Coordinates of C-alpha atoms in Angstrom, one line a residue:
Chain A
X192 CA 13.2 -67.2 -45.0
X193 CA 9.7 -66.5 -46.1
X194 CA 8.2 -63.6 -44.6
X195 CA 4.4 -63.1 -44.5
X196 CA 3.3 -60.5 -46.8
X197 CA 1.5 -58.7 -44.0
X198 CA 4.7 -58.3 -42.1
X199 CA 6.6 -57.0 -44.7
X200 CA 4.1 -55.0 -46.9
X201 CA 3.6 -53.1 -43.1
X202 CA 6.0 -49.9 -43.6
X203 CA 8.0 -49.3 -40.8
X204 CA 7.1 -46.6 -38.5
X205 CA 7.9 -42.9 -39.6
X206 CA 8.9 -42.1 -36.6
X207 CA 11.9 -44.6 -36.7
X208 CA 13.3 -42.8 -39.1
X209 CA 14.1 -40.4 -36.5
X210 CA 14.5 -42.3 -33.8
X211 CA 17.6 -43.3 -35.6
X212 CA 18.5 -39.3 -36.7
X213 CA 18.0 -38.4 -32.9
X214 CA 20.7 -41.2 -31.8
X215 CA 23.4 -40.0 -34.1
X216 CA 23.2 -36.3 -33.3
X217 CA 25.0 -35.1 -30.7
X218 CA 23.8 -32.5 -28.0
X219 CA 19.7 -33.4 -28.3
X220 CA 17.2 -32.3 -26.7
X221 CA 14.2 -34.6 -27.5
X222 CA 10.7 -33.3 -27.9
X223 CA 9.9 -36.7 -29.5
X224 CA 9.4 -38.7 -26.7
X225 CA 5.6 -40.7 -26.0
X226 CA 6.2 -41.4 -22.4
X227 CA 6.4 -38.9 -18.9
X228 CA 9.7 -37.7 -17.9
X229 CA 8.8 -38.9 -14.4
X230 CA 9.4 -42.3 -12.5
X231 CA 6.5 -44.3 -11.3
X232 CA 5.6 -42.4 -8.1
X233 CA 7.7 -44.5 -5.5
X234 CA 4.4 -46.5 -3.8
X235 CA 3.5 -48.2 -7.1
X236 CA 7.6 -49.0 -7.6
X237 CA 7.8 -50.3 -3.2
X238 CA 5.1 -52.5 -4.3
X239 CA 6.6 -54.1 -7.6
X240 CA 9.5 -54.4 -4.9
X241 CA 7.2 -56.1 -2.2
X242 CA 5.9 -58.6 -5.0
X243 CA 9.3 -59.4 -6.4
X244 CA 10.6 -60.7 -2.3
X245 CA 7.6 -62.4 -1.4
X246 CA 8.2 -64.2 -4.6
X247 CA 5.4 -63.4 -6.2
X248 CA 7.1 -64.3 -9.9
X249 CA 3.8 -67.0 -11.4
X250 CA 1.4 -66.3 -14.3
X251 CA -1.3 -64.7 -12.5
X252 CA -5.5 -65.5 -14.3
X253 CA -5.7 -64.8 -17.6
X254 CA -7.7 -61.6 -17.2
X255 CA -5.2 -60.5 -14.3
X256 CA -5.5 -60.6 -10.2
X257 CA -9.1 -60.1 -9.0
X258 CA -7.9 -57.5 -6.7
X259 CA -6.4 -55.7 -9.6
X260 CA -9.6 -56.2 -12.0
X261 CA -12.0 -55.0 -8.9
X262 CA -9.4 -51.7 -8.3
X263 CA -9.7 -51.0 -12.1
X264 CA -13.5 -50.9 -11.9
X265 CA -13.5 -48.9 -8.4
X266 CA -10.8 -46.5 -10.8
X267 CA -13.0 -45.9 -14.3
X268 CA -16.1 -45.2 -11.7
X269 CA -14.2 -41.6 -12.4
X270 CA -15.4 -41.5 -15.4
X271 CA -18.6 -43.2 -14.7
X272 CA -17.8 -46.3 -16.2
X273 CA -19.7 -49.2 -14.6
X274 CA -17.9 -52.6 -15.3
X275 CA -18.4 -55.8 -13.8
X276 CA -14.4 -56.9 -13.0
X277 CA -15.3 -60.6 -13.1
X278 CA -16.8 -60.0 -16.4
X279 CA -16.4 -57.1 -18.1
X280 CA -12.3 -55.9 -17.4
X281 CA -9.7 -58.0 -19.3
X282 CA -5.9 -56.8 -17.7
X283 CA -3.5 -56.5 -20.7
X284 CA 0.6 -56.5 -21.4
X285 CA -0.1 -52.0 -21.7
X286 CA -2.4 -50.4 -23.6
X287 CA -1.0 -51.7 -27.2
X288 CA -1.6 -55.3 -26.3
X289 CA -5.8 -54.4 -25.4
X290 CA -6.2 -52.4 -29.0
X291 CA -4.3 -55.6 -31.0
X292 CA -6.8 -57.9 -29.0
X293 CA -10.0 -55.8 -29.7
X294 CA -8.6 -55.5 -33.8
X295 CA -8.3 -59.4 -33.8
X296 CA -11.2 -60.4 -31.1
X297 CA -14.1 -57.9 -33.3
X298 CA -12.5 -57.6 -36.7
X299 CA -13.0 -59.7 -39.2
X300 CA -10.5 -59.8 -42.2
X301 CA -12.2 -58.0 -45.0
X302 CA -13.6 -55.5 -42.8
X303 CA -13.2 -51.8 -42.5
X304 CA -12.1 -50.1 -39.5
X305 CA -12.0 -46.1 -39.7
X306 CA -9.0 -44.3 -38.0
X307 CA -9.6 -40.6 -37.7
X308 CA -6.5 -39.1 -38.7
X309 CA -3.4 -37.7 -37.5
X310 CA -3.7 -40.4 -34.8
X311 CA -1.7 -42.9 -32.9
X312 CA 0.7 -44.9 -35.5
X313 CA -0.4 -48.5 -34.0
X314 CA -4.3 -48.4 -35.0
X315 CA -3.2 -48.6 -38.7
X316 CA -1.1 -51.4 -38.9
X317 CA -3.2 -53.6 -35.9
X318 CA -6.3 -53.0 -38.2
X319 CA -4.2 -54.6 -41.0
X320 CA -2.8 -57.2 -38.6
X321 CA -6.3 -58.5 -38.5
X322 CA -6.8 -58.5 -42.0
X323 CA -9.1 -55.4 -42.1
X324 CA -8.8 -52.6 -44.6
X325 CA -8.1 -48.7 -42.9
X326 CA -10.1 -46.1 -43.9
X327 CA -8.4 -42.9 -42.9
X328 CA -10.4 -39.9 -41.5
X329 CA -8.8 -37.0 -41.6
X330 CA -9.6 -34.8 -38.6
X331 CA -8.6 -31.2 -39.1
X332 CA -6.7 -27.8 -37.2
X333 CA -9.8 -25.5 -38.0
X334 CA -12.3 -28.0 -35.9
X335 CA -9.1 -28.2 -33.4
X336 CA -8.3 -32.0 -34.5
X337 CA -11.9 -32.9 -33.6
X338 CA -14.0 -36.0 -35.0
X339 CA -16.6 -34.6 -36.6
X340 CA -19.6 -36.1 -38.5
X341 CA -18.6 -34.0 -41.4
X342 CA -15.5 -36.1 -41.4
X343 CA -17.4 -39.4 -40.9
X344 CA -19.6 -38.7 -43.6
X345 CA -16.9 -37.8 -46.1
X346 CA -14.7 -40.3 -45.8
X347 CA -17.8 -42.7 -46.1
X348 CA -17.2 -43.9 -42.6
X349 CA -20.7 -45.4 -42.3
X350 CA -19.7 -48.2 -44.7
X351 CA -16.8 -49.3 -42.1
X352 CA -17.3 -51.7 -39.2
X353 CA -15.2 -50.3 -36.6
X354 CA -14.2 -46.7 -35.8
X355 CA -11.3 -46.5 -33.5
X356 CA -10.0 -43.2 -31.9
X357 CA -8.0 -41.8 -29.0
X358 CA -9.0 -38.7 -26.7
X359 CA -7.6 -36.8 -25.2
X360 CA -5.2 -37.2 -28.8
X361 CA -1.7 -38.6 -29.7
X362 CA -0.5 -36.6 -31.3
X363 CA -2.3 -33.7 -31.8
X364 CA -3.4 -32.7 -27.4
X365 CA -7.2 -32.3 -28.8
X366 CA -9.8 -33.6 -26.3
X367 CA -13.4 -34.0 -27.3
X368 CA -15.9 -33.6 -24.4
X369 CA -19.3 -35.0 -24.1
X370 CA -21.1 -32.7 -26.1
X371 CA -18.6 -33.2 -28.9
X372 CA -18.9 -37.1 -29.0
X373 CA -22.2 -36.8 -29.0
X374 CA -22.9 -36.5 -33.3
X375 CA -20.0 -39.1 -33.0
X376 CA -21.9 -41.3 -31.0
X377 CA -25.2 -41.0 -33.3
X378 CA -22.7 -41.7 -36.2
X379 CA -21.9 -44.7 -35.0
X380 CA -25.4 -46.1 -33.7
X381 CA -27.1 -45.7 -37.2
X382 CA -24.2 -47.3 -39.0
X383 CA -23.9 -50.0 -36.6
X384 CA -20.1 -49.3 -36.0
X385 CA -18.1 -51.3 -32.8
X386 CA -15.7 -48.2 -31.1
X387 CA -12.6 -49.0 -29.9
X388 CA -12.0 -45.8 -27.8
X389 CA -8.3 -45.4 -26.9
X390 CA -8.3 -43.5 -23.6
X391 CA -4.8 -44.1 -22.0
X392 CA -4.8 -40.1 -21.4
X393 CA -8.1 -39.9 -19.3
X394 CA -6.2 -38.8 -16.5
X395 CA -4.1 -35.8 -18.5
X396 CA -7.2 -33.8 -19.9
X397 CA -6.3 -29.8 -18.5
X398 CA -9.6 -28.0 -19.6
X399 CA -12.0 -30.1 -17.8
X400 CA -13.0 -33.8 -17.0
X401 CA -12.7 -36.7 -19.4
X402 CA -15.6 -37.5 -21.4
X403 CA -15.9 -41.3 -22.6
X404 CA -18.1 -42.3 -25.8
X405 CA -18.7 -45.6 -23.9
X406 CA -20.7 -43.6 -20.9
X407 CA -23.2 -41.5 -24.1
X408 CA -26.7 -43.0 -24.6
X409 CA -26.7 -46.8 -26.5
X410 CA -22.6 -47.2 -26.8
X411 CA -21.9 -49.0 -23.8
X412 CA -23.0 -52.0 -25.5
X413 CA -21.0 -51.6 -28.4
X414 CA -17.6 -50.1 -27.5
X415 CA -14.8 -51.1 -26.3
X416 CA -12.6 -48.8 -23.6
X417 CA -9.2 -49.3 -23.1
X418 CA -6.8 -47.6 -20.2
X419 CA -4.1 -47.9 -19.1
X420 CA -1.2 -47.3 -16.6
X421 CA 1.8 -45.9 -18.6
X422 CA 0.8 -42.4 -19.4
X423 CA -1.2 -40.9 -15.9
X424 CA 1.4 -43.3 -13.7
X425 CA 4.7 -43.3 -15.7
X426 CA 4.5 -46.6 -16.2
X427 CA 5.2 -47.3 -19.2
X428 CA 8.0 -49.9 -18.9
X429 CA 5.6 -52.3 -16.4
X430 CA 3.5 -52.8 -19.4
X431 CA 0.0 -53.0 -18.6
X432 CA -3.0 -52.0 -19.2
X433 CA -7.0 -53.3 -19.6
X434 CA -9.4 -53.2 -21.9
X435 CA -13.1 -52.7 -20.7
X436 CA -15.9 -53.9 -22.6
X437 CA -19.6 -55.9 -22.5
X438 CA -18.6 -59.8 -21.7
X439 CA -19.1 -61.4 -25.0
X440 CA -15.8 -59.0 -26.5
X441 CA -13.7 -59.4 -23.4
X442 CA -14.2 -63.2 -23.7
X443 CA -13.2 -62.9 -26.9
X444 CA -10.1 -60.8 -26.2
X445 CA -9.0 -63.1 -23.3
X446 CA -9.3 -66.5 -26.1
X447 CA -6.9 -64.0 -27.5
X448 CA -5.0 -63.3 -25.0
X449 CA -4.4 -66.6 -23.2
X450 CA -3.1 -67.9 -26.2
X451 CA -0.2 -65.5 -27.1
X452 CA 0.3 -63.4 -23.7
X453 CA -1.1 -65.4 -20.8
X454 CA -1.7 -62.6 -18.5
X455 CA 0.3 -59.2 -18.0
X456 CA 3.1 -59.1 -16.2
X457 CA 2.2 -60.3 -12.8
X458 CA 5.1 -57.7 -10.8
X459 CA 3.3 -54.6 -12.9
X460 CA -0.3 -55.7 -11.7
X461 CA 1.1 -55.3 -8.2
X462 CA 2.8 -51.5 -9.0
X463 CA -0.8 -50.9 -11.1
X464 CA -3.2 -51.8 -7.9
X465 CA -0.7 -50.0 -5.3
X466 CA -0.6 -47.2 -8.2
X467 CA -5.1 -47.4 -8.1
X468 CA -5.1 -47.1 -4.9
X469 CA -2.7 -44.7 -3.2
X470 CA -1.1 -42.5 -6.2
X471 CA -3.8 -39.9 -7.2
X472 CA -2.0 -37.5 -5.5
X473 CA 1.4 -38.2 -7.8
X474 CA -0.8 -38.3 -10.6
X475 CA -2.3 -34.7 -9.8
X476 CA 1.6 -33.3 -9.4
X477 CA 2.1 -34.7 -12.2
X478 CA -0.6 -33.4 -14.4
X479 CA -0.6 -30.0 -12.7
X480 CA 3.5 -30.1 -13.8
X481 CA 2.5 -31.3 -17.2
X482 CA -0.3 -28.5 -17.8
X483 CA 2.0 -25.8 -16.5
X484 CA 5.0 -26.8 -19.1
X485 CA 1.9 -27.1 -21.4
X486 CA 1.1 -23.2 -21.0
X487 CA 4.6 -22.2 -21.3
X488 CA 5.1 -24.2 -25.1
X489 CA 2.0 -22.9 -26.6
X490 CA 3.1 -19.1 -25.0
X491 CA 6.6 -19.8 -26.5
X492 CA 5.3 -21.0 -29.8
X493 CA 2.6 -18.3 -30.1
X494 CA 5.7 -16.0 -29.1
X495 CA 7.5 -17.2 -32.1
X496 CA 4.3 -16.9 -34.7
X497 CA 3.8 -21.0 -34.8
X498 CA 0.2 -21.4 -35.3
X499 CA -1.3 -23.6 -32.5
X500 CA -4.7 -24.7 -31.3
X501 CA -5.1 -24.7 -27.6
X502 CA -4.2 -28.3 -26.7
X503 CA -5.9 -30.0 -23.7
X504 CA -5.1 -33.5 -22.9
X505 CA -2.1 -35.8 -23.4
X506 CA 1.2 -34.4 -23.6
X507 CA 1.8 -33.2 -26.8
X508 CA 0.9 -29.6 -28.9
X509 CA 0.3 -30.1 -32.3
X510 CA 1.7 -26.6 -33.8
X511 CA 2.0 -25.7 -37.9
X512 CA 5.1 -25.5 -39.3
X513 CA 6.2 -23.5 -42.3
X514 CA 7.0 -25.7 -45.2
X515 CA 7.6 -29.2 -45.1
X516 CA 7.1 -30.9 -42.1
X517 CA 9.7 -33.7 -42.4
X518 CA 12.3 -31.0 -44.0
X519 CA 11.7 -28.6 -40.7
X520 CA 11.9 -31.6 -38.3
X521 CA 14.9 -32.6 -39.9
X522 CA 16.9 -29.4 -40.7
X523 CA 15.9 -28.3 -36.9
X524 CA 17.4 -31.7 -35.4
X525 CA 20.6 -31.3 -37.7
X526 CA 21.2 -27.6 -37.0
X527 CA 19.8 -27.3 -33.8
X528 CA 19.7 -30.6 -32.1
X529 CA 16.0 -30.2 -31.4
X530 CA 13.9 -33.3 -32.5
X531 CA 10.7 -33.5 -32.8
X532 CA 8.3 -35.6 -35.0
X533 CA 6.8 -34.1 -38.4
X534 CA 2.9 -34.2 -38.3
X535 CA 2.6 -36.5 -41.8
X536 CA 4.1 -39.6 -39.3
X537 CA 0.8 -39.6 -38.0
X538 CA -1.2 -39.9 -41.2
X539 CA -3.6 -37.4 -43.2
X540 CA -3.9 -34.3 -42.2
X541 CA -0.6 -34.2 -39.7
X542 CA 1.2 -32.7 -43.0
X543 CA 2.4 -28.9 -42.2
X544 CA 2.8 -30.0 -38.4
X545 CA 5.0 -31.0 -35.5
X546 CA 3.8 -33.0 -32.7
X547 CA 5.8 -31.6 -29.5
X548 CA 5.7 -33.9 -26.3
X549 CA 6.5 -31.5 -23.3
X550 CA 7.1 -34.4 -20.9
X551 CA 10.4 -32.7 -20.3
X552 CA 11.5 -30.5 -17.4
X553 CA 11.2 -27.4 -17.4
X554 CA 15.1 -26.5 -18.5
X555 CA 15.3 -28.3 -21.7
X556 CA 11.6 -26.8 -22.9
X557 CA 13.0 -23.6 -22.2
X558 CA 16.7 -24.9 -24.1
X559 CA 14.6 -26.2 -26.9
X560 CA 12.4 -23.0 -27.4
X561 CA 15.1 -21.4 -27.5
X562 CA 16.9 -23.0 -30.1
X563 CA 13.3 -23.4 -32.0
X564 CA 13.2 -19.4 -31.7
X565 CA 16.6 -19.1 -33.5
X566 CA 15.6 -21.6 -36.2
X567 CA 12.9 -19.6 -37.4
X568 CA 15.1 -16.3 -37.5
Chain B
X142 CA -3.8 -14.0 -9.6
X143 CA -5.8 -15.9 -7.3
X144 CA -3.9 -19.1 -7.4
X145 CA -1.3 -18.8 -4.7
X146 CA 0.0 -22.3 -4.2
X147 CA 0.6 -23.3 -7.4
X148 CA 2.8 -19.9 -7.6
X149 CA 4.7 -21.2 -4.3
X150 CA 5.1 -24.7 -6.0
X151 CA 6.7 -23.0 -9.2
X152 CA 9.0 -20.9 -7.1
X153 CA 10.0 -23.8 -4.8
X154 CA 11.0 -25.5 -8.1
X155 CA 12.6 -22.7 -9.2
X156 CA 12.5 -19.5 -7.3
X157 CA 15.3 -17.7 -10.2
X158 CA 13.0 -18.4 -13.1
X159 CA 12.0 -15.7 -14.8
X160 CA 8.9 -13.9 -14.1
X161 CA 7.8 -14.0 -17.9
X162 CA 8.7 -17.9 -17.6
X163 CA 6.2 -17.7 -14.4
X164 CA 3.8 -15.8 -16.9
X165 CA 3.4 -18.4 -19.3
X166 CA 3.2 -21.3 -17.0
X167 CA 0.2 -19.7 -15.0
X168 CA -1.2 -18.2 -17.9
X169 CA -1.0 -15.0 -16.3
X170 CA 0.5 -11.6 -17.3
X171 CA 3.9 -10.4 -16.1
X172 CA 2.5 -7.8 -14.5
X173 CA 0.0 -10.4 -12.4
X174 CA 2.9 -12.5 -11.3
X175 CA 5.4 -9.3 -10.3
X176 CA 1.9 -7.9 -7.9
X177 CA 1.7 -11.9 -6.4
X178 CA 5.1 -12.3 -5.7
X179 CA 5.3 -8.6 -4.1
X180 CA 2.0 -9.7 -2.0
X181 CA 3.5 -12.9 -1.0
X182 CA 6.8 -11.0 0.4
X183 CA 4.7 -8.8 2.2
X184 CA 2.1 -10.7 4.0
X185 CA 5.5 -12.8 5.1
X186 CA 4.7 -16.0 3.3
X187 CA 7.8 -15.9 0.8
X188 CA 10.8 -14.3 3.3
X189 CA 13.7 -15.0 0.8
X190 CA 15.4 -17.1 -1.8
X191 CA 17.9 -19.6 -1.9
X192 CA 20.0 -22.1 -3.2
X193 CA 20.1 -25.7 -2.5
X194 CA 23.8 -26.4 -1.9
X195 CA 25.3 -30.1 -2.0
X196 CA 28.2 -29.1 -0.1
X197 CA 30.0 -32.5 -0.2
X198 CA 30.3 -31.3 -3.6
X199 CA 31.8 -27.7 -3.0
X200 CA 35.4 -26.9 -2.1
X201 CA 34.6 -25.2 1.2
X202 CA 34.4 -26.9 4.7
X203 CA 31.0 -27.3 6.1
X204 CA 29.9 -28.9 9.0
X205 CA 25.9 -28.7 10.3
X206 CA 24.3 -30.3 13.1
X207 CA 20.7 -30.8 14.2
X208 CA 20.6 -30.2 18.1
X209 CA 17.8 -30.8 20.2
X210 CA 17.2 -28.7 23.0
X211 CA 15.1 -29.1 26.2
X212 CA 14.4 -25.6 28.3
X213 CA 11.9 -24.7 31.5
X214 CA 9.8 -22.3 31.1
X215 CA 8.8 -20.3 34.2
X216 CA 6.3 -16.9 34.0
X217 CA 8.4 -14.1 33.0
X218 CA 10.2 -16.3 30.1
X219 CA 8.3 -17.8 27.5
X220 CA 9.3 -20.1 24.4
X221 CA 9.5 -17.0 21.9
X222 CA 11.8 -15.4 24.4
X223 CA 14.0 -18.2 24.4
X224 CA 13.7 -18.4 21.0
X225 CA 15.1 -14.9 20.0
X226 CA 18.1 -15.8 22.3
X227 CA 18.8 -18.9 20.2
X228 CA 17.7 -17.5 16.5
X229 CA 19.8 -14.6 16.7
X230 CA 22.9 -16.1 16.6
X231 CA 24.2 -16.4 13.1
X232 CA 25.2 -20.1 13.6
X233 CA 22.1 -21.2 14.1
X234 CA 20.1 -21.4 10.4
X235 CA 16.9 -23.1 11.4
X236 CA 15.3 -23.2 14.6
X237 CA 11.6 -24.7 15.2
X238 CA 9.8 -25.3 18.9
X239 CA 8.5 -28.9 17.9
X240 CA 6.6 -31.4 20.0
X241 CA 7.9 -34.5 21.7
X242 CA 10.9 -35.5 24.0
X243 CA 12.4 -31.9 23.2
X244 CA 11.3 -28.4 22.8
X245 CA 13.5 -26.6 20.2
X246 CA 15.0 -28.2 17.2
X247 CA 17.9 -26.3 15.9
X248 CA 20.4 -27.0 12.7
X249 CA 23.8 -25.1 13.6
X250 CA 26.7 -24.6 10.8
X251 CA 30.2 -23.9 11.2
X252 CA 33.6 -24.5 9.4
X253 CA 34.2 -27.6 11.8
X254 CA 33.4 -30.0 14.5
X255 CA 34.8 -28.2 17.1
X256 CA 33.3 -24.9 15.7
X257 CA 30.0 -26.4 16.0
X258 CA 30.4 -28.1 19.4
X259 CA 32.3 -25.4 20.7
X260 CA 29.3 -22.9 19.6
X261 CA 26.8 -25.3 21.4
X262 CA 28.7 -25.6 24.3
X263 CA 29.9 -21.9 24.6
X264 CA 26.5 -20.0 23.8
X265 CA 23.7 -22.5 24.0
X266 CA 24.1 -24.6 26.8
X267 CA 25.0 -21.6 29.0
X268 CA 21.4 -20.2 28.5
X269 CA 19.9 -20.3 31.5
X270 CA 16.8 -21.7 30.5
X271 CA 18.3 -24.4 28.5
X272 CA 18.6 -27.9 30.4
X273 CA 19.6 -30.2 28.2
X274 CA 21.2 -30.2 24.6
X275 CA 21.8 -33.5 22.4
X276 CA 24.0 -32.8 19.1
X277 CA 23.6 -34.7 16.2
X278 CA 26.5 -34.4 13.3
X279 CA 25.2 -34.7 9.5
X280 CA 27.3 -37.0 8.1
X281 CA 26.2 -36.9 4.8
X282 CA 22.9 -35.3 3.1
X283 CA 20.5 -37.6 0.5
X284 CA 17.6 -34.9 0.2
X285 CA 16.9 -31.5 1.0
X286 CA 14.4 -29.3 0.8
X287 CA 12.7 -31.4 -1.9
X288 CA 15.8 -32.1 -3.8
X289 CA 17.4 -35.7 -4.0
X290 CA 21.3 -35.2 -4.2
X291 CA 21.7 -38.8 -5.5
X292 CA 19.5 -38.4 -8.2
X293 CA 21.5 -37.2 -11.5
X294 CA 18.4 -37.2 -13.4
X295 CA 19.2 -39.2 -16.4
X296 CA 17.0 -39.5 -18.9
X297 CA 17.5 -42.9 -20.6
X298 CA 14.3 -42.8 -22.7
X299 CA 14.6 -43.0 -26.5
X300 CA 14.7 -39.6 -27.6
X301 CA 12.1 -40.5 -29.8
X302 CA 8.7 -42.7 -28.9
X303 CA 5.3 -43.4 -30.2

């Protein structure tokens, strides 16, 4: 069968590779994993429950339940986001589905969409998806995996269309705060750029509050935000998640949308508004459990002479490696039964580096450290 | 360190961890954590460690009971009184004055049934302050302290994800 060459020209994912290494080892402790270690705090789940008796099993609106949509904007408000729900909030099939909308609702093909780099594996491919070219932007351990203008200016980002990036970082744990998206912001105004600004870990920044791009002086109008549930509520499996944006790109998203998903799953937009409005609490054990297990990697890696920046959002540290990344991923997951995922997965400047998810208790970090100590003797 | 709660959450979680382990979680020294922990056992906040035991799961007989206890009071004898009676019998492993139908709330252990009953009805009930006494038999233990016994924690995610 004929397979369309933008199918098959798009390499599979690096980390597949070992994804399937992982499965045929015996004994692994996995410090690849993208997702919390924790359920869905049990209110959010009752009410996925509730939905599922009552019956409530039909396509919901296209842009998802009112209620949902009007919880969503009461939620950013955090982050002082200011979005009209009946307008401006599309609900999405998780966080993946709102960044392949916003690549096919504002990119045209031929266009250039920058991808600051290590990043997220999807951005790539959904730019090509859409027909656009990527133009990577390597981002960098010396400016602690910030964006910087340097970068912008080097890579001849100002020639692009679209920038899209993700803060607090997969995979590398950097956050940028206000003052830092500032020059990015500026960037972007005097090259006329649309953001897509990936910010499914708002909720797990550890140094401070979440700064958003969108919120910064002339960008509300041309970015697009999109959130999430899977990452703050462990609710990754429910897919869903919403893209926020001025009305002209979430009525573009939704033409998108209605044609290929509908609407998001109807029994996760009931977990997601029980989740908005009665789960902070979860989600602050939750965070307060992740930053603690946070501390005690980077102490056990800076205990074992790995350099690592001081990562402060997400779930992931981002520390060097000695040699080759892929070789030291391997060799540790073969001799030690420890996997991680080599830096280079994530594009440019993830080479010499291991991205380390610590959404794991407490008794296999300290297993895996342990084994990650005797490696390195 | 100034942080005291998140110190009692860690040890809650885990009161054998190590204190270096306690260290690099707070992001304090060693020396910090050993002077909090010392402070929290003497201003009485932290009075001793234990395990969580699933004793369905152990080879040893076990048997526990939550009894409820009503007493009068009159002016010479007051709850803490009755109290000491109560508390200072080994059997007895938890004992709280609560509010409601009844006044003290007690969870008694023994080897058997008729250890526990015969403990209730041979040194409680013959308090003289005590009027009434309702035993209620475990019969089998979901959660405690925190810890869900029918939860084997499985992880089932791939053990590697975007």
């Amino acid at each position: 069968m004929k397979v369309a060459d933008r199918a098959r020209e798009t390499p599979p994912s690096g980390i597949r590779k070992f994804f399937e290494l992982a499965e045929e080892a015996d004994d692994v402790i996995s410090l690849g994993v993208g997702e919390p270690d924790f359920s869905a705090p049990w209110a959010a789940r009752e009410a996925a429950i509730h939905a599922l008796e009552r019956g409530r099993t039909s396509y919901t609106a296209n842009r998802g339940r009112a209620d949902l949509r009007r919880g969503i904007a009461d939620h950013v408000a955090r982050y002082d986001h200011d979005y009209d729900p009946e307008s401006e909030i599309l609900v999405t099939a998780g966080a993946s589905e709102a960044v392949d909308l916003a690549m096919r609702a504002l990119v045209d093909p031929g266009d250039t969409v920058a991808v600051p780099q290590p990043s997220y594996i999807s951005y790539g491919p959904a730019a090509t998806f859409a027909g656009a070219d990527v133009l990577p932007v390597p981002t960098r351990a010396e400016d602690a995996f910030e964006l910087t203008i340097d970068a912008l200016r080097d890579a001849g980002a100002g020639a692009a269309d679209t920038l899209i990036f993700c803060y607090p970082n997969n995979p590398t744990g950097a956050v940028m705060d206000a003052d830092a998206l500032a020059p990015v912001a500026e960037f972007a105004r005097e090259h006329d750029l649309t953001v897509i600004a990936d910010e499914i870990y708002a909720a797990l920044t550890y140094g401070g509050e979440h700064d958003s791009i969108a919120t910064l002086p002339g960008m509300r109008g041309r970015t697009v935000v999109i959130g999430g549930f899977s990452k703050a509520y462990a609710m990754t499996g429910l897919r869903l998640g919403y893209a926020l944006a001025p009305p002209e790109a979430i009525e573009a998203m939704n033409r998108i949308h209605q044609y290929t998903m509908l609407s998001a799953p109807t029994t996760a937009q009931f977990a997601g508004l029980e989740a908005i409005r009665s789960c902070d609490d979860a989600v602050a054990e939750m965070r307060d459990a992740y930053d603690r297990r946070r501390r005690y990697v980077l102490s056990r890696f800076r205990e074992m002479g790995l350099d690592c920046f001081e990562a402060e959002g997400a779930f992931y540290v981002f520390p060097e490696c000695p040699g080759d990344d892929e070789a030291f991923a391997e060799d540790l997951l073969t001799e030690e039964g420890v996997a991680v995922v080599p830096g280079s997965v994530f594009g440019e400047g993830g080479e010499g580096h291991l991205r380390v998810s610590y959404a794991t208790g407490m008794d296999e970090l300290r297993e895996a450290t342990a084994r990650i100590e005797r490696f390195l003797d | 360190m100034t942080d005291q709660r998140e110190l009692l959450e860690l040890l809650l979680e885990d009161a054998r961890q190590s204190t270096a382990d306690l260290a690099r979680q707070t992001g304090h020294t060693e020396a910090e954590v050993e002077e909090a922990i010392a402070d929290l056992e003497a201003a009485g906040v932290v009075h001793g460690y234990q395990a969580v035991v699933d004793w369905a799961n152990a080879d040893e007989e076990h048997v526990e009971a939550h009894v409820e206890l009503n007493v009068e009071l009159d002016r010479e004898t007051k709850y803490d009184d009755i109290a000491g009676r109560i508390a200072n019998h080994p059997e007895v492993e938890t004992l709280r004055l609560v509010s409601g139908d009844y006044d003290f709330s007690a969870v008694v252990v023994g080897d058997s049934m008729r250890d526990v009953s015969g403990f209730v009805a041979d040194r409680i009930a013959p308090i003289p302050e005590v009027t009434q006494t309702v035993t209620h038999f475990v019969m089998e233990t979901y959660k405690d302290r925190g810890v869900d016994f029918g939860d084997d924690r499985d992880d089932d995610r791939l053990s590697v994800s975007p």
